[in-house]
Amino acid sequence: VQLQASGGGLVQAGGSLRVSCAASGLTFSKYALGWFRQAPGKEREFVARIGWNGASIYYANSAKGRFTISRDNAKNTVSLQMYALKPEDTAVYYCAAGTTIQVVTTSPDYWGQGTQVTVSS
């Protein structure tokens, strides 16, 4: 199983960025998907998740109203569109897959390699 994240980069505060993850080696449409992030010196934290059929979307408080998670089962991709970015959003963003929404939220079965997002003030 491979989860290949892309789309990270440097953006100014208030800007937007979209990170995506392409999956292979699994029956993509049967997995819930999620995004996590890890800032320097901090633990990895949950950001957002989406169910196998695009339902059961849930966001961490820090992401509500600013981030949008989506998936395309035809293309085996999951994306996180981020708006109104803040310096505290700076982190490595990881995509993840799990057999259920509970699994992907708490202890995913598979992790991507991460993509760096840096928000300058």
C-alpha atoms as a PDB file:
ATOM      1  CA  VAL A   1       0.000   0.000   0.000  1.00  0.00           C
ATOM      2  CA  GLN A   2       1.263   3.444  -0.914  1.00  0.00           C
ATOM      3  CA  LEU A   3      -0.161   6.826  -0.043  1.00  0.00           C
ATOM      4  CA  GLN A   4       1.700   9.545  -1.913  1.00  0.00           C
ATOM      5  CA  ALA A   5       1.059  13.050  -0.650  1.00  0.00           C
ATOM      6  CA  SER A   6       1.767  16.143  -2.712  1.00  0.00           C
ATOM      7  CA  GLY A   7       0.906  19.812  -2.979  1.00  0.00           C
ATOM      8  CA  GLY A   8       2.629  21.223   0.053  1.00  0.00           C
ATOM      9  CA  GLY A   9       4.632  24.410  -0.094  1.00  0.00           C
ATOM     10  CA  LEU A  10       5.173  27.895   1.242  1.00  0.00           C
ATOM     11  CA  VAL A  11       2.233  30.285   1.472  1.00  0.00           C
ATOM     12  CA  GLN A  12       1.609  33.593   3.191  1.00  0.00           C
ATOM     13  CA  ALA A  13      -0.796  33.883   6.084  1.00  0.00           C
ATOM     14  CA  GLY A  14      -4.330  34.254   4.799  1.00  0.00           C
ATOM     15  CA  GLY A  15      -3.567  32.313   1.659  1.00  0.00           C
ATOM     16  CA  SER A  16      -4.804  28.948   0.502  1.00  0.00           C
ATOM     17  CA  LEU A  17      -3.233  25.652  -0.437  1.00  0.00           C
ATOM     18  CA  ARG A  18      -4.444  22.245  -1.550  1.00  0.00           C
ATOM     19  CA  VAL A  19      -2.697  19.031  -0.582  1.00  0.00           C
ATOM     20  CA  SER A  20      -3.580  15.747  -2.223  1.00  0.00           C
ATOM     21  CA  CYS A  21      -2.825  12.099  -1.721  1.00  0.00           C
ATOM     22  CA  ALA A  22      -2.801   9.363  -4.338  1.00  0.00           C
ATOM     23  CA  ALA A  23      -3.348   5.827  -3.122  1.00  0.00           C
ATOM     24  CA  SER A  24      -2.385   2.500  -4.602  1.00  0.00           C
ATOM     25  CA  GLY A  25      -2.296  -1.092  -3.470  1.00  0.00           C
ATOM     26  CA  LEU A  26      -5.628  -1.059  -1.678  1.00  0.00           C
ATOM     27  CA  THR A  27      -9.312  -1.130  -2.572  1.00  0.00           C
ATOM     28  CA  PHE A  28      -9.569   2.614  -2.202  1.00  0.00           C
ATOM     29  CA  SER A  29     -13.350   2.922  -2.202  1.00  0.00           C
ATOM     30  CA  LYS A  30     -13.610   0.641   0.839  1.00  0.00           C
ATOM     31  CA  TYR A  31     -11.422   2.796   3.081  1.00  0.00           C
ATOM     32  CA  ALA A  32     -12.085   5.836   5.166  1.00  0.00           C
ATOM     33  CA  LEU A  33      -9.429   8.494   4.690  1.00  0.00           C
ATOM     34  CA  GLY A  34      -7.972  11.182   6.843  1.00  0.00           C
ATOM     35  CA  TRP A  35      -5.447  13.941   7.173  1.00  0.00           C
ATOM     36  CA  PHE A  36      -3.140  14.515  10.125  1.00  0.00           C
ATOM     37  CA  ARG A  37      -0.377  16.990  10.736  1.00  0.00           C
ATOM     38  CA  GLN A  38       2.712  17.282  12.857  1.00  0.00           C
ATOM     39  CA  ALA A  39       4.280  20.596  13.717  1.00  0.00           C
ATOM     40  CA  PRO A  40       7.903  20.858  14.877  1.00  0.00           C
ATOM     41  CA  GLY A  41       8.251  19.697  18.461  1.00  0.00           C
ATOM     42  CA  LYS A  42       4.640  18.585  18.679  1.00  0.00           C
ATOM     43  CA  GLU A  43       2.784  15.319  18.417  1.00  0.00           C
ATOM     44  CA  ARG A  44       0.940  14.330  15.296  1.00  0.00           C
ATOM     45  CA  GLU A  45      -2.670  15.494  15.427  1.00  0.00           C
ATOM     46  CA  PHE A  46      -5.864  14.675  13.603  1.00  0.00           C
ATOM     47  CA  VAL A  47      -7.108  17.267  11.091  1.00  0.00           C
ATOM     48  CA  ALA A  48     -10.000  15.789   9.078  1.00  0.00           C
ATOM     49  CA  ARG A  49     -11.548  12.540   7.923  1.00  0.00           C
ATOM     50  CA  ILE A  50     -14.018  11.330   5.301  1.00  0.00           C
ATOM     51  CA  GLY A  51     -15.930   8.079   4.968  1.00  0.00           C
ATOM     52  CA  TRP A  52     -15.652   5.615   2.092  1.00  0.00           C
ATOM     53  CA  ASN A  53     -18.629   7.142   0.286  1.00  0.00           C
ATOM     54  CA  GLY A  54     -17.760  10.774   0.908  1.00  0.00           C
ATOM     55  CA  ALA A  55     -20.021  11.043   3.928  1.00  0.00           C
ATOM     56  CA  SER A  56     -19.134  11.096   7.641  1.00  0.00           C
ATOM     57  CA  ILE A  57     -16.898  14.124   7.276  1.00  0.00           C
ATOM     58  CA  TYR A  58     -15.428  15.443  10.499  1.00  0.00           C
ATOM     59  CA  TYR A  59     -12.908  18.145  11.257  1.00  0.00           C
ATOM     60  CA  ALA A  60     -10.753  19.040  14.188  1.00  0.00           C
ATOM     61  CA  ASN A  61     -11.748  22.351  15.734  1.00  0.00           C
ATOM     62  CA  SER A  62      -8.636  23.952  14.283  1.00  0.00           C
ATOM     63  CA  ALA A  63      -9.782  23.037  10.760  1.00  0.00           C
ATOM     64  CA  LYS A  64     -13.509  23.752  10.950  1.00  0.00           C
ATOM     65  CA  GLY A  65     -14.643  26.479   8.606  1.00  0.00           C
ATOM     66  CA  ARG A  66     -11.240  26.760   6.909  1.00  0.00           C
ATOM     67  CA  PHE A  67     -10.396  23.295   5.570  1.00  0.00           C
ATOM     68  CA  THR A  68     -12.368  21.033   3.233  1.00  0.00           C
ATOM     69  CA  ILE A  69     -11.657  17.346   2.780  1.00  0.00           C
ATOM     70  CA  SER A  70     -12.801  15.520  -0.351  1.00  0.00           C
ATOM     71  CA  ARG A  71     -12.160  12.288  -2.178  1.00  0.00           C
ATOM     72  CA  ASP A  72     -12.400  10.951  -5.707  1.00  0.00           C
ATOM     73  CA  ASN A  73     -12.884   7.207  -5.711  1.00  0.00           C
ATOM     74  CA  ALA A  74     -12.462   7.053  -9.493  1.00  0.00           C
ATOM     75  CA  LYS A  75      -8.980   8.542  -9.213  1.00  0.00           C
ATOM     76  CA  ASN A  76      -8.009   7.034  -5.846  1.00  0.00           C
ATOM     77  CA  THR A  77      -7.242  10.435  -4.405  1.00  0.00           C
ATOM     78  CA  VAL A  78      -8.087  12.381  -1.281  1.00  0.00           C
ATOM     79  CA  SER A  79      -7.523  16.103  -0.948  1.00  0.00           C
ATOM     80  CA  LEU A  80      -7.481  18.757   1.718  1.00  0.00           C
ATOM     81  CA  GLN A  81      -8.247  22.285   0.570  1.00  0.00           C
ATOM     82  CA  MET A  82      -7.020  24.809   3.100  1.00  0.00           C
ATOM     83  CA  TYR A  83      -8.126  28.445   3.249  1.00  0.00           C
ATOM     84  CA  ALA A  84      -7.264  31.374   5.501  1.00  0.00           C
ATOM     85  CA  LEU A  85      -4.040  29.686   6.506  1.00  0.00           C
ATOM     86  CA  LYS A  86      -2.294  30.747   9.692  1.00  0.00           C
ATOM     87  CA  PRO A  87       1.337  30.385  10.768  1.00  0.00           C
ATOM     88  CA  GLU A  88       0.189  27.811  13.311  1.00  0.00           C
ATOM     89  CA  ASP A  89      -0.959  25.602  10.419  1.00  0.00           C
ATOM     90  CA  THR A  90       2.701  25.061   9.572  1.00  0.00           C
ATOM     91  CA  ALA A  91       3.349  21.328   9.763  1.00  0.00           C
ATOM     92  CA  VAL A  92       4.009  18.172   7.818  1.00  0.00           C
ATOM     93  CA  TYR A  93       0.650  16.948   6.575  1.00  0.00           C
ATOM     94  CA  TYR A  94       0.036  13.212   6.350  1.00  0.00           C
ATOM     95  CA  CYS A  95      -2.760  11.343   4.653  1.00  0.00           C
ATOM     96  CA  ALA A  96      -3.993   8.126   6.162  1.00  0.00           C
ATOM     97  CA  ALA A  97      -6.365   5.263   5.415  1.00  0.00           C
ATOM     98  CA  GLY A  98      -8.394   3.072   7.704  1.00  0.00           C
ATOM     99  CA  THR A  99     -11.022   0.382   7.443  1.00  0.00           C
ATOM    100  CA  THR A 100     -13.560   2.515   9.325  1.00  0.00           C
ATOM    101  CA  ILE A 101     -13.958   6.176  10.208  1.00  0.00           C
ATOM    102  CA  GLN A 102     -13.136   5.320  13.810  1.00  0.00           C
ATOM    103  CA  VAL A 103      -9.932   3.549  12.784  1.00  0.00           C
ATOM    104  CA  VAL A 104      -8.775   6.316  10.466  1.00  0.00           C
ATOM    105  CA  THR A 105      -9.399   8.913  13.164  1.00  0.00           C
ATOM    106  CA  THR A 106      -7.584   7.166  15.982  1.00  0.00           C
ATOM    107  CA  SER A 107      -5.179   4.571  14.619  1.00  0.00           C
ATOM    108  CA  PRO A 108      -4.985   4.431  10.828  1.00  0.00           C
ATOM    109  CA  ASP A 109      -4.004   1.263   9.051  1.00  0.00           C
ATOM    110  CA  TYR A 110      -1.831   3.076   6.534  1.00  0.00           C
ATOM    111  CA  TRP A 111       0.110   6.349   6.460  1.00  0.00           C
ATOM    112  CA  GLY A 112       1.451   8.474   3.647  1.00  0.00           C
ATOM    113  CA  GLN A 113       4.925   9.958   3.718  1.00  0.00           C
ATOM    114  CA  GLY A 114       3.861  13.552   4.429  1.00  0.00           C
ATOM    115  CA  THR A 115       4.124  16.878   2.664  1.00  0.00           C
ATOM    116  CA  GLN A 116       5.442  20.092   4.218  1.00  0.00           C
ATOM    117  CA  VAL A 117       3.150  23.081   4.527  1.00  0.00           C
ATOM    118  CA  THR A 118       4.747  26.306   5.700  1.00  0.00           C
ATOM    119  CA  VAL A 119       2.710  29.431   6.389  1.00  0.00           C
ATOM    120  CA  SER A 120       4.661  32.641   6.736  1.00  0.00           C
ATOM    121  CA  SER A 121       3.428  35.586   8.768  1.00  0.00           C
END
